[in-house]
Structure formats: structure tokens, C-alpha cells
């Protein structure tokens, strides 16, 4: 799950001077959620970790006056200036309690994960400085992350409630998202899609535009401390411009999304079907219409673990009754998964984030579908089959349903009933340790005219992609869960 990414906004400059380190207010911000606006920090000039002051934060559109050593500092009113970070003593960081995270379910997919495109070693001057900084902090990434949160929670304690009480499974999400976006600053199309998804998704955390400057100051403070060997005024200015661009895309996406969708949906559990001792099919009824596409996923929060969100794929295509189903496997020490499997009952109310994910069917073509689902990864595969059926197309759909044991084929009866109903559908169960799963796919085919869909454990995704490429399916026709994100969010 992503931590609430709260970034700054502006016009891509630092006071128009090109060398400062300030942040601007966003030109457009989402409305606050129910319950009122979060507390705003008191005024004060932000400092870096070494005590070096960062230039004042000005509203967008206000340019900095020409430098004049004899001129007094400008006096901004409360209406004109976003409050700066509190000055604070050097923070100490106490590690949060740790626990084994939940295992990845059948999401998230690539749309919300780190983009596959890697930045070029060359690029714009800002991109080069950003990459140089990233190379410098690479060996001490854990220290950068810890220090970043230490700064954030020390200087801005009012932001702490946006994060779960235990930070062990998502401590690094916010910083990773920011740094990923910064690396892609020269790849505008990829960057925009990545950040728009984040901006929309982070509405559910209660992220507001006034949080963005605070996070920006702490980001700069952390980078300047641990990349001191390459840090200078030009590098700081490059990061300010980069961060400004990042935040504005996110804020604009959130503001646009606010016009058509709530920040979250309440959903009542209407049925709880325990298929095995550790796998349940949970069906919920949202409190208002919930638009999504087959193959997508959502984030889900339970009342037992507030502010801890996990990703689950929809286990069916959109239904006329509006109900949503999820396949959940409980794993050792998995907070949300165990709550859903062992504690959730009809009448309990969950919260759902916005739908996301790009593992959807292109209905403008008649290409066949080759679907590989392992474990609870069969959930979105089942949804894709239903989606094809509802569109009335007789395009071939080949499903390989993988599991370690017969016991783990918890939804095989459903899949076989679908096969009996639709002559264009073939379902092949594969029971092994997943290592031979791709080999079973190679035995059939050819698959060069098929679009491939994979969902399941990271190891299956990796081997499955290799197998599909070996049999001639282009990478652009393979859609799957992001392996990197699955490993990072093994929750």
C-alpha cells in the first residue's frame, strides 16, 4: 500500500530566482474531507538539517523581489503565505513496532506501481542533478527514509494521524514515490500517468494541499543531509523545481477526481464465504455506485486496523446489483488479511478506495486471451472471463489456474462451471510448486495472437513473463501485477 504522498506545488521555479529552495502553494486544491481541515503548522522559516535556511514559501504567481542585501525581509500576511516548517532540534527516530506483513493478494497492478521505464543517464540539467543525488543516497537509503520521517513527524506532528500507528510495512512508501517520480522527470508522459494515479489514490488518506510544502521541506532536508557530497545551490534548485512539478500534477489530478468521485466508499459486508481455513470470498455492498472495470483492483481498509490499506482485485465483472467480491487469503501476522478472513462478518463496514489498474480487456480487438492465475490471483482472471462473456464476444480465452495443492484450487468449481457455459473458454488447472507452471503453458499454443494476463505471486509473474516472451508474445501484450510492487507491498 502506498503511504499518503503529500507533495508541494508551484510553477517549477524557486521564487523565480533559479537558485532558492522555497515551495509554492498549489494553484488548485481539493476540498477538505468531512471533519474539517487539518491543523496548519505555525509560522517560521524552514531550515535544512544543518540549519541552513530555505527560502520563504510563497503563493503561486508571486515572484521573489530582486535580491537586495539592504532591503528588509518582506512581510507576508497569513493570507499570502503558506506557513513554513517549524524549527526544531535535531530529531531522533525511534523505530516503529514491526510485524510480519500480509502476503500480496491479487494486486496491485502496474498502473499504481513504479513505472517500468528507467530514466536515461543523460537528460536535462535538472534530471542529471536528480540522478546524481539518487546515486549518492543509494547506499544509505534506509537512513534517508528514517531521517525523512523523523523530520516530518517532528516538525509537523499534525501530519502523523495521516499514517497508520505502525509504520513498519509502509514506512518507505512516501519517500519511494517521491524519488521514483523525480527520476522520471524527463519522461513527461510516464510521469504524468504515474503521478495522476497517486494523486487520485491518496485522497482516501485525507491528504490536503496544505500538507505539500511540509513534505517538500523534509524531503530537501533529508537529501541535503545524506547527499552532502554532491549537494549545492544548483542541486537544491533542481530538486525544488522537480518537486514542484510533481506535486502540481498530483494536486490537479486529485482536484479533478473530486468532481466525479468521493475520496472513499463505505461498503457493508453482505456475505462471507470461507472456502478454506485461510481463504474467504468477501462480498460487500457500497453505499453509493462504484464504477470499475474487470481486471482492476481497489484498496481496502478494515475497522480493526484504521489507516492500514491493502490492495485486492475485484473477483467479478461489474454486477447489476452493485455488489463487489474479493478473494482474501490470510497469512501469518497479516493484519488486514486475517481480519477479513477470520473476523469480518455480515454487517461489518469497510472502506474502499478508488479503483485502479490497467489489467483490463481491450474490446476493440478480437485477439484471444491467455490468462495465468495463481492462488488468489484467479480472482481478476475470473472477472476478465465474465467481462468477455458480457460483451458477447466469442474470442478464445485460455485460463491456466495454478496452485501448490488441490486444496488451493478453492475456486475451481466456479471456473469449471464457466467453462461449461461458454464454449470459447478453456480452463486448465495446474497443481505444482509454481516452478513448472510456465512449462505447462508452453505445451499448448501457439500464443502469438493472444493478449496475456498474469496475476498471482511474484515468482509466478516473473517466470510467467519469461515463458510468454519465449513463445513469442510481445511485452506490450503482456499485462500483469507489478513484481516490484508486489514484493514491496507484501502485506
JSON list of C-alpha atoms in Angstrom, two decimals, residues 143-345:
[
{"chain": "A", "resi": 143, "resn": "UNK", "atom": "CA", "xyz": [18.89, 6.23, 6.77]},
{"chain": "A", "resi": 144, "resn": "UNK", "atom": "CA", "xyz": [17.39, 8.76, 4.36]},
{"chain": "A", "resi": 145, "resn": "UNK", "atom": "CA", "xyz": [13.95, 7.25, 4.88]},
{"chain": "A", "resi": 146, "resn": "UNK", "atom": "CA", "xyz": [14.22, 7.22, 8.67]},
{"chain": "A", "resi": 147, "resn": "UNK", "atom": "CA", "xyz": [15.50, 10.77, 8.77]},
{"chain": "A", "resi": 148, "resn": "UNK", "atom": "CA", "xyz": [12.80, 11.95, 6.40]},
{"chain": "A", "resi": 149, "resn": "UNK", "atom": "CA", "xyz": [10.03, 10.67, 8.67]},
{"chain": "A", "resi": 150, "resn": "UNK", "atom": "CA", "xyz": [11.84, 11.95, 11.73]},
{"chain": "A", "resi": 151, "resn": "UNK", "atom": "CA", "xyz": [11.81, 15.43, 10.23]},
{"chain": "A", "resi": 152, "resn": "UNK", "atom": "CA", "xyz": [8.23, 15.13, 9.06]},
{"chain": "A", "resi": 153, "resn": "UNK", "atom": "CA", "xyz": [6.78, 13.97, 12.36]},
{"chain": "A", "resi": 154, "resn": "UNK", "atom": "CA", "xyz": [8.96, 16.27, 14.48]},
{"chain": "A", "resi": 155, "resn": "UNK", "atom": "CA", "xyz": [8.31, 19.43, 12.52]},
{"chain": "A", "resi": 156, "resn": "UNK", "atom": "CA", "xyz": [4.74, 18.59, 11.58]},
{"chain": "A", "resi": 157, "resn": "UNK", "atom": "CA", "xyz": [3.16, 16.36, 14.21]},
{"chain": "A", "resi": 158, "resn": "UNK", "atom": "CA", "xyz": [-0.26, 17.24, 12.83]},
{"chain": "A", "resi": 159, "resn": "UNK", "atom": "CA", "xyz": [0.55, 15.02, 9.83]},
{"chain": "A", "resi": 160, "resn": "UNK", "atom": "CA", "xyz": [1.19, 11.93, 11.95]},
{"chain": "A", "resi": 161, "resn": "UNK", "atom": "CA", "xyz": [-2.51, 10.90, 12.02]},
{"chain": "A", "resi": 162, "resn": "UNK", "atom": "CA", "xyz": [-2.44, 10.51, 8.23]},
{"chain": "A", "resi": 163, "resn": "UNK", "atom": "CA", "xyz": [-0.22, 7.47, 8.72]},
{"chain": "A", "resi": 164, "resn": "UNK", "atom": "CA", "xyz": [-1.03, 4.16, 10.45]},
{"chain": "A", "resi": 165, "resn": "UNK", "atom": "CA", "xyz": [0.05, 3.68, 14.04]},
{"chain": "A", "resi": 166, "resn": "UNK", "atom": "CA", "xyz": [2.58, 1.03, 13.00]},
{"chain": "A", "resi": 167, "resn": "UNK", "atom": "CA", "xyz": [4.72, 2.17, 10.09]},
{"chain": "A", "resi": 168, "resn": "UNK", "atom": "CA", "xyz": [6.71, -1.00, 9.53]},
{"chain": "A", "resi": 169, "resn": "UNK", "atom": "CA", "xyz": [5.12, -2.08, 6.24]},
{"chain": "A", "resi": 170, "resn": "UNK", "atom": "CA", "xyz": [4.83, 1.32, 4.62]},
{"chain": "A", "resi": 171, "resn": "UNK", "atom": "CA", "xyz": [7.49, 3.45, 6.21]},
{"chain": "A", "resi": 172, "resn": "UNK", "atom": "CA", "xyz": [9.30, 3.98, 2.96]},
{"chain": "A", "resi": 173, "resn": "UNK", "atom": "CA", "xyz": [6.33, 4.32, 0.59]},
{"chain": "A", "resi": 174, "resn": "UNK", "atom": "CA", "xyz": [6.06, 8.09, 0.60]},
{"chain": "A", "resi": 175, "resn": "UNK", "atom": "CA", "xyz": [9.75, 8.71, 0.02]},
{"chain": "A", "resi": 176, "resn": "UNK", "atom": "CA", "xyz": [9.97, 5.98, -2.62]},
{"chain": "A", "resi": 177, "resn": "UNK", "atom": "CA", "xyz": [7.07, 7.50, -4.52]},
{"chain": "A", "resi": 178, "resn": "UNK", "atom": "CA", "xyz": [8.69, 10.92, -4.47]},
{"chain": "A", "resi": 179, "resn": "UNK", "atom": "CA", "xyz": [12.07, 9.62, -5.57]},
{"chain": "A", "resi": 180, "resn": "UNK", "atom": "CA", "xyz": [10.58, 7.45, -8.31]},
{"chain": "A", "resi": 181, "resn": "UNK", "atom": "CA", "xyz": [8.75, 10.45, -9.71]},
{"chain": "A", "resi": 182, "resn": "UNK", "atom": "CA", "xyz": [11.87, 12.57, -9.52]},
{"chain": "A", "resi": 183, "resn": "UNK", "atom": "CA", "xyz": [13.85, 10.01, -11.52]},
{"chain": "A", "resi": 184, "resn": "UNK", "atom": "CA", "xyz": [11.26, 10.19, -14.29]},
{"chain": "A", "resi": 185, "resn": "UNK", "atom": "CA", "xyz": [11.18, 13.97, -14.53]},
{"chain": "A", "resi": 186, "resn": "UNK", "atom": "CA", "xyz": [12.28, 13.93, -18.19]},
{"chain": "A", "resi": 187, "resn": "UNK", "atom": "CA", "xyz": [9.67, 11.30, -19.16]},
{"chain": "A", "resi": 188, "resn": "UNK", "atom": "CA", "xyz": [6.61, 13.52, -19.12]},
{"chain": "A", "resi": 189, "resn": "UNK", "atom": "CA", "xyz": [4.00, 11.02, -20.29]},
{"chain": "A", "resi": 190, "resn": "UNK", "atom": "CA", "xyz": [5.05, 8.27, -17.90]},
{"chain": "A", "resi": 191, "resn": "UNK", "atom": "CA", "xyz": [5.49, 10.74, -15.08]},
{"chain": "A", "resi": 192, "resn": "UNK", "atom": "CA", "xyz": [2.05, 12.28, -15.56]},
{"chain": "A", "resi": 193, "resn": "UNK", "atom": "CA", "xyz": [0.26, 8.92, -15.56]},
{"chain": "A", "resi": 194, "resn": "UNK", "atom": "CA", "xyz": [2.17, 7.72, -12.51]},
{"chain": "A", "resi": 195, "resn": "UNK", "atom": "CA", "xyz": [1.51, 10.88, -10.51]},
{"chain": "A", "resi": 196, "resn": "UNK", "atom": "CA", "xyz": [-2.11, 11.26, -11.54]},
{"chain": "A", "resi": 197, "resn": "UNK", "atom": "CA", "xyz": [-2.81, 7.78, -10.22]},
{"chain": "A", "resi": 198, "resn": "UNK", "atom": "CA", "xyz": [-1.06, 8.62, -6.97]},
{"chain": "A", "resi": 199, "resn": "UNK", "atom": "CA", "xyz": [-2.86, 11.93, -6.63]},
{"chain": "A", "resi": 200, "resn": "UNK", "atom": "CA", "xyz": [-6.25, 10.32, -7.09]},
{"chain": "A", "resi": 201, "resn": "UNK", "atom": "CA", "xyz": [-5.46, 7.38, -4.85]},
{"chain": "A", "resi": 202, "resn": "UNK", "atom": "CA", "xyz": [-4.12, 9.43, -2.00]},
{"chain": "A", "resi": 203, "resn": "UNK", "atom": "CA", "xyz": [-7.36, 11.31, -1.49]},
{"chain": "A", "resi": 204, "resn": "UNK", "atom": "CA", "xyz": [-8.50, 8.48, 0.78]},
{"chain": "A", "resi": 205, "resn": "UNK", "atom": "CA", "xyz": [-5.74, 9.28, 3.26]},
{"chain": "A", "resi": 206, "resn": "UNK", "atom": "CA", "xyz": [-7.06, 12.77, 3.86]},
{"chain": "A", "resi": 207, "resn": "UNK", "atom": "CA", "xyz": [-4.13, 14.37, 2.08]},
{"chain": "A", "resi": 208, "resn": "UNK", "atom": "CA", "xyz": [-4.68, 18.10, 1.61]},
{"chain": "A", "resi": 209, "resn": "UNK", "atom": "CA", "xyz": [-2.85, 20.72, -0.41]},
{"chain": "A", "resi": 210, "resn": "UNK", "atom": "CA", "xyz": [-1.52, 22.46, 2.71]},
{"chain": "A", "resi": 211, "resn": "UNK", "atom": "CA", "xyz": [0.47, 19.33, 3.56]},
{"chain": "A", "resi": 212, "resn": "UNK", "atom": "CA", "xyz": [2.58, 19.55, 0.43]},
{"chain": "A", "resi": 213, "resn": "UNK", "atom": "CA", "xyz": [5.08, 22.25, 1.44]},
{"chain": "A", "resi": 214, "resn": "UNK", "atom": "CA", "xyz": [5.81, 20.43, 4.70]},
{"chain": "A", "resi": 215, "resn": "UNK", "atom": "CA", "xyz": [6.74, 17.23, 2.92]},
{"chain": "A", "resi": 216, "resn": "UNK", "atom": "CA", "xyz": [8.83, 19.16, 0.42]},
{"chain": "A", "resi": 217, "resn": "UNK", "atom": "CA", "xyz": [10.87, 20.83, 3.14]},
{"chain": "A", "resi": 218, "resn": "UNK", "atom": "CA", "xyz": [11.53, 17.48, 4.82]},
{"chain": "A", "resi": 219, "resn": "UNK", "atom": "CA", "xyz": [12.48, 15.88, 1.52]},
{"chain": "A", "resi": 220, "resn": "UNK", "atom": "CA", "xyz": [15.04, 18.60, 0.83]},
{"chain": "A", "resi": 221, "resn": "UNK", "atom": "CA", "xyz": [16.30, 18.40, 4.39]},
{"chain": "A", "resi": 222, "resn": "UNK", "atom": "CA", "xyz": [16.88, 14.65, 4.14]},
{"chain": "A", "resi": 223, "resn": "UNK", "atom": "CA", "xyz": [18.53, 14.78, 0.74]},
{"chain": "A", "resi": 224, "resn": "UNK", "atom": "CA", "xyz": [20.81, 17.67, 1.63]},
{"chain": "A", "resi": 225, "resn": "UNK", "atom": "CA", "xyz": [21.98, 15.81, 4.73]},
{"chain": "A", "resi": 226, "resn": "UNK", "atom": "CA", "xyz": [22.78, 12.47, 3.09]},
{"chain": "A", "resi": 227, "resn": "UNK", "atom": "CA", "xyz": [23.85, 13.69, -0.35]},
{"chain": "A", "resi": 228, "resn": "UNK", "atom": "CA", "xyz": [26.12, 16.41, 1.02]},
{"chain": "A", "resi": 229, "resn": "UNK", "atom": "CA", "xyz": [28.99, 15.39, -1.27]},
{"chain": "A", "resi": 230, "resn": "UNK", "atom": "CA", "xyz": [27.02, 16.45, -4.37]},
{"chain": "A", "resi": 231, "resn": "UNK", "atom": "CA", "xyz": [24.62, 18.96, -2.82]},
{"chain": "A", "resi": 232, "resn": "UNK", "atom": "CA", "xyz": [24.89, 22.63, -3.75]},
{"chain": "A", "resi": 233, "resn": "UNK", "atom": "CA", "xyz": [22.57, 25.52, -4.57]},
{"chain": "A", "resi": 234, "resn": "UNK", "atom": "CA", "xyz": [22.03, 24.35, -8.14]},
{"chain": "A", "resi": 235, "resn": "UNK", "atom": "CA", "xyz": [21.12, 20.86, -6.97]},
{"chain": "A", "resi": 236, "resn": "UNK", "atom": "CA", "xyz": [18.70, 22.21, -4.39]},
{"chain": "A", "resi": 237, "resn": "UNK", "atom": "CA", "xyz": [17.06, 24.42, -7.01]},
{"chain": "A", "resi": 238, "resn": "UNK", "atom": "CA", "xyz": [16.76, 21.44, -9.35]},
{"chain": "A", "resi": 239, "resn": "UNK", "atom": "CA", "xyz": [15.01, 19.41, -6.66]},
{"chain": "A", "resi": 240, "resn": "UNK", "atom": "CA", "xyz": [12.69, 22.30, -5.85]},
{"chain": "A", "resi": 241, "resn": "UNK", "atom": "CA", "xyz": [11.65, 22.61, -9.49]},
{"chain": "A", "resi": 242, "resn": "UNK", "atom": "CA", "xyz": [11.27, 18.84, -9.79]},
{"chain": "A", "resi": 243, "resn": "UNK", "atom": "CA", "xyz": [9.26, 18.57, -6.61]},
{"chain": "A", "resi": 244, "resn": "UNK", "atom": "CA", "xyz": [7.08, 21.50, -7.63]},
{"chain": "A", "resi": 245, "resn": "UNK", "atom": "CA", "xyz": [6.20, 19.80, -10.91]},
{"chain": "A", "resi": 246, "resn": "UNK", "atom": "CA", "xyz": [5.49, 16.50, -9.17]},
{"chain": "A", "resi": 247, "resn": "UNK", "atom": "CA", "xyz": [3.16, 17.99, -6.61]},
{"chain": "A", "resi": 248, "resn": "UNK", "atom": "CA", "xyz": [1.17, 20.11, -9.04]},
{"chain": "A", "resi": 249, "resn": "UNK", "atom": "CA", "xyz": [0.34, 17.11, -11.21]},
{"chain": "A", "resi": 250, "resn": "UNK", "atom": "CA", "xyz": [-0.87, 15.20, -8.15]},
{"chain": "A", "resi": 251, "resn": "UNK", "atom": "CA", "xyz": [-2.95, 18.09, -6.80]},
{"chain": "A", "resi": 252, "resn": "UNK", "atom": "CA", "xyz": [-4.57, 18.76, -10.17]},
{"chain": "A", "resi": 253, "resn": "UNK", "atom": "CA", "xyz": [-5.44, 15.07, -10.55]},
{"chain": "A", "resi": 254, "resn": "UNK", "atom": "CA", "xyz": [-6.95, 14.96, -7.07]},
{"chain": "A", "resi": 255, "resn": "UNK", "atom": "CA", "xyz": [-8.96, 18.11, -7.70]},
{"chain": "A", "resi": 256, "resn": "UNK", "atom": "CA", "xyz": [-10.33, 16.75, -10.97]},
{"chain": "A", "resi": 257, "resn": "UNK", "atom": "CA", "xyz": [-11.16, 13.42, -9.37]},
{"chain": "A", "resi": 258, "resn": "UNK", "atom": "CA", "xyz": [-13.02, 15.17, -6.56]},
{"chain": "A", "resi": 259, "resn": "UNK", "atom": "CA", "xyz": [-15.55, 16.44, -9.08]},
{"chain": "A", "resi": 260, "resn": "UNK", "atom": "CA", "xyz": [-16.64, 12.92, -10.04]},
{"chain": "A", "resi": 261, "resn": "UNK", "atom": "CA", "xyz": [-15.90, 10.58, -7.15]},
{"chain": "A", "resi": 262, "resn": "UNK", "atom": "CA", "xyz": [-15.70, 10.53, -3.35]},
{"chain": "A", "resi": 263, "resn": "UNK", "atom": "CA", "xyz": [-12.39, 10.09, -1.57]},
{"chain": "A", "resi": 264, "resn": "UNK", "atom": "CA", "xyz": [-13.62, 6.68, -0.38]},
{"chain": "A", "resi": 265, "resn": "UNK", "atom": "CA", "xyz": [-16.71, 4.49, -0.30]},
{"chain": "A", "resi": 266, "resn": "UNK", "atom": "CA", "xyz": [-18.27, 2.80, 2.71]},
{"chain": "A", "resi": 267, "resn": "UNK", "atom": "CA", "xyz": [-19.12, -0.83, 1.99]},
{"chain": "A", "resi": 268, "resn": "UNK", "atom": "CA", "xyz": [-21.11, -3.23, 4.15]},
{"chain": "A", "resi": 269, "resn": "UNK", "atom": "CA", "xyz": [-20.17, -6.89, 4.23]},
{"chain": "A", "resi": 270, "resn": "UNK", "atom": "CA", "xyz": [-23.20, -8.85, 2.99]},
{"chain": "A", "resi": 271, "resn": "UNK", "atom": "CA", "xyz": [-21.66, -12.32, 2.78]},
{"chain": "A", "resi": 272, "resn": "UNK", "atom": "CA", "xyz": [-18.55, -14.12, 4.00]},
{"chain": "A", "resi": 273, "resn": "UNK", "atom": "CA", "xyz": [-17.81, -17.47, 2.35]},
{"chain": "A", "resi": 274, "resn": "UNK", "atom": "CA", "xyz": [-14.94, -19.35, 3.96]},
{"chain": "A", "resi": 275, "resn": "UNK", "atom": "CA", "xyz": [-13.69, -21.56, 1.11]},
{"chain": "A", "resi": 276, "resn": "UNK", "atom": "CA", "xyz": [-10.71, -23.00, 3.03]},
{"chain": "A", "resi": 277, "resn": "UNK", "atom": "CA", "xyz": [-9.43, -22.41, 6.57]},
{"chain": "A", "resi": 278, "resn": "UNK", "atom": "CA", "xyz": [-7.40, -19.46, 5.27]},
{"chain": "A", "resi": 279, "resn": "UNK", "atom": "CA", "xyz": [-9.25, -18.23, 2.15]},
{"chain": "A", "resi": 280, "resn": "UNK", "atom": "CA", "xyz": [-12.53, -16.34, 2.16]},
{"chain": "A", "resi": 281, "resn": "UNK", "atom": "CA", "xyz": [-14.69, -14.75, -0.51]},
{"chain": "A", "resi": 282, "resn": "UNK", "atom": "CA", "xyz": [-15.93, -11.48, 0.94]},
{"chain": "A", "resi": 283, "resn": "UNK", "atom": "CA", "xyz": [-18.83, -9.70, -0.77]},
{"chain": "A", "resi": 284, "resn": "UNK", "atom": "CA", "xyz": [-19.73, -6.10, 0.06]},
{"chain": "A", "resi": 285, "resn": "UNK", "atom": "CA", "xyz": [-22.38, -3.54, -0.87]},
{"chain": "A", "resi": 286, "resn": "UNK", "atom": "CA", "xyz": [-21.01, 0.01, -1.43]},
{"chain": "A", "resi": 287, "resn": "UNK", "atom": "CA", "xyz": [-23.04, 2.90, -0.03]},
{"chain": "A", "resi": 288, "resn": "UNK", "atom": "CA", "xyz": [-23.12, 4.52, -3.49]},
{"chain": "A", "resi": 289, "resn": "UNK", "atom": "CA", "xyz": [-22.39, 3.45, -7.07]},
{"chain": "A", "resi": 290, "resn": "UNK", "atom": "CA", "xyz": [-18.86, 2.18, -7.50]},
{"chain": "A", "resi": 291, "resn": "UNK", "atom": "CA", "xyz": [-17.67, 2.23, -11.13]},
{"chain": "A", "resi": 292, "resn": "UNK", "atom": "CA", "xyz": [-14.80, -0.08, -12.05]},
{"chain": "A", "resi": 293, "resn": "UNK", "atom": "CA", "xyz": [-13.60, -2.38, -14.82]},
{"chain": "A", "resi": 294, "resn": "UNK", "atom": "CA", "xyz": [-12.99, -6.11, -14.70]},
{"chain": "A", "resi": 295, "resn": "UNK", "atom": "CA", "xyz": [-9.32, -6.75, -14.00]},
{"chain": "A", "resi": 296, "resn": "UNK", "atom": "CA", "xyz": [-8.90, -3.71, -11.79]},
{"chain": "A", "resi": 297, "resn": "UNK", "atom": "CA", "xyz": [-8.26, -3.61, -8.05]},
{"chain": "A", "resi": 298, "resn": "UNK", "atom": "CA", "xyz": [-9.02, -1.37, -5.11]},
{"chain": "A", "resi": 299, "resn": "UNK", "atom": "CA", "xyz": [-7.52, -0.52, -1.73]},
{"chain": "A", "resi": 300, "resn": "UNK", "atom": "CA", "xyz": [-9.43, -1.64, 1.32]},
{"chain": "A", "resi": 301, "resn": "UNK", "atom": "CA", "xyz": [-9.40, -0.59, 4.99]},
{"chain": "A", "resi": 302, "resn": "UNK", "atom": "CA", "xyz": [-11.00, -2.52, 7.85]},
{"chain": "A", "resi": 303, "resn": "UNK", "atom": "CA", "xyz": [-12.38, -1.09, 11.11]},
{"chain": "A", "resi": 304, "resn": "UNK", "atom": "CA", "xyz": [-9.91, -3.26, 13.05]},
{"chain": "A", "resi": 305, "resn": "UNK", "atom": "CA", "xyz": [-6.81, -1.56, 11.60]},
{"chain": "A", "resi": 306, "resn": "UNK", "atom": "CA", "xyz": [-7.56, 2.10, 10.81]},
{"chain": "A", "resi": 307, "resn": "UNK", "atom": "CA", "xyz": [-5.38, 3.80, 8.17]},
{"chain": "A", "resi": 308, "resn": "UNK", "atom": "CA", "xyz": [-3.91, 0.46, 7.02]},
{"chain": "A", "resi": 309, "resn": "UNK", "atom": "CA", "xyz": [-4.97, -0.17, 3.44]},
{"chain": "A", "resi": 310, "resn": "UNK", "atom": "CA", "xyz": [-4.38, -3.28, 1.36]},
{"chain": "A", "resi": 311, "resn": "UNK", "atom": "CA", "xyz": [-4.97, -3.97, -2.32]},
{"chain": "A", "resi": 312, "resn": "UNK", "atom": "CA", "xyz": [-7.47, -6.57, -3.53]},
{"chain": "A", "resi": 313, "resn": "UNK", "atom": "CA", "xyz": [-8.68, -7.36, -7.03]},
{"chain": "A", "resi": 314, "resn": "UNK", "atom": "CA", "xyz": [-12.35, -7.47, -7.90]},
{"chain": "A", "resi": 315, "resn": "UNK", "atom": "CA", "xyz": [-13.37, -11.09, -8.29]},
{"chain": "A", "resi": 316, "resn": "UNK", "atom": "CA", "xyz": [-16.13, -10.41, -10.79]},
{"chain": "A", "resi": 317, "resn": "UNK", "atom": "CA", "xyz": [-17.08, -8.06, -13.58]},
{"chain": "A", "resi": 318, "resn": "UNK", "atom": "CA", "xyz": [-19.41, -5.19, -12.61]},
{"chain": "A", "resi": 319, "resn": "UNK", "atom": "CA", "xyz": [-22.75, -6.62, -11.45]},
{"chain": "A", "resi": 320, "resn": "UNK", "atom": "CA", "xyz": [-26.26, -5.27, -11.90]},
{"chain": "A", "resi": 321, "resn": "UNK", "atom": "CA", "xyz": [-26.85, -5.44, -8.14]},
{"chain": "A", "resi": 322, "resn": "UNK", "atom": "CA", "xyz": [-23.73, -3.34, -7.47]},
{"chain": "A", "resi": 323, "resn": "UNK", "atom": "CA", "xyz": [-22.12, -5.91, -5.18]},
{"chain": "A", "resi": 324, "resn": "UNK", "atom": "CA", "xyz": [-18.33, -6.35, -5.09]},
{"chain": "A", "resi": 325, "resn": "UNK", "atom": "CA", "xyz": [-16.46, -9.54, -4.22]},
{"chain": "A", "resi": 326, "resn": "UNK", "atom": "CA", "xyz": [-12.86, -10.12, -3.13]},
{"chain": "A", "resi": 327, "resn": "UNK", "atom": "CA", "xyz": [-10.79, -13.25, -2.60]},
{"chain": "A", "resi": 328, "resn": "UNK", "atom": "CA", "xyz": [-8.67, -12.94, 0.53]},
{"chain": "A", "resi": 329, "resn": "UNK", "atom": "CA", "xyz": [-6.03, -15.32, 1.85]},
{"chain": "A", "resi": 330, "resn": "UNK", "atom": "CA", "xyz": [-4.96, -14.95, 5.48]},
{"chain": "A", "resi": 331, "resn": "UNK", "atom": "CA", "xyz": [-1.24, -15.19, 6.06]},
{"chain": "A", "resi": 332, "resn": "UNK", "atom": "CA", "xyz": [0.78, -15.29, 9.28]},
{"chain": "A", "resi": 333, "resn": "UNK", "atom": "CA", "xyz": [0.72, -11.91, 11.06]},
{"chain": "A", "resi": 334, "resn": "UNK", "atom": "CA", "xyz": [-1.22, -10.38, 8.18]},
{"chain": "A", "resi": 335, "resn": "UNK", "atom": "CA", "xyz": [-3.27, -7.66, 9.84]},
{"chain": "A", "resi": 336, "resn": "UNK", "atom": "CA", "xyz": [-5.85, -6.93, 7.17]},
{"chain": "A", "resi": 337, "resn": "UNK", "atom": "CA", "xyz": [-5.98, -10.38, 5.60]},
{"chain": "A", "resi": 338, "resn": "UNK", "atom": "CA", "xyz": [-6.54, -12.11, 8.94]},
{"chain": "A", "resi": 339, "resn": "UNK", "atom": "CA", "xyz": [-9.17, -9.57, 9.90]},
{"chain": "A", "resi": 340, "resn": "UNK", "atom": "CA", "xyz": [-11.08, -10.15, 6.67]},
{"chain": "A", "resi": 341, "resn": "UNK", "atom": "CA", "xyz": [-10.83, -13.94, 6.77]},
{"chain": "A", "resi": 342, "resn": "UNK", "atom": "CA", "xyz": [-11.27, -14.62, 10.48]},
{"chain": "A", "resi": 343, "resn": "UNK", "atom": "CA", "xyz": [-13.17, -11.63, 11.89]},
{"chain": "A", "resi": 344, "resn": "UNK", "atom": "CA", "xyz": [-15.27, -9.97, 9.19]},
{"chain": "A", "resi": 345, "resn": "UNK", "atom": "CA", "xyz": [-18.95, -10.86, 9.27]}
]
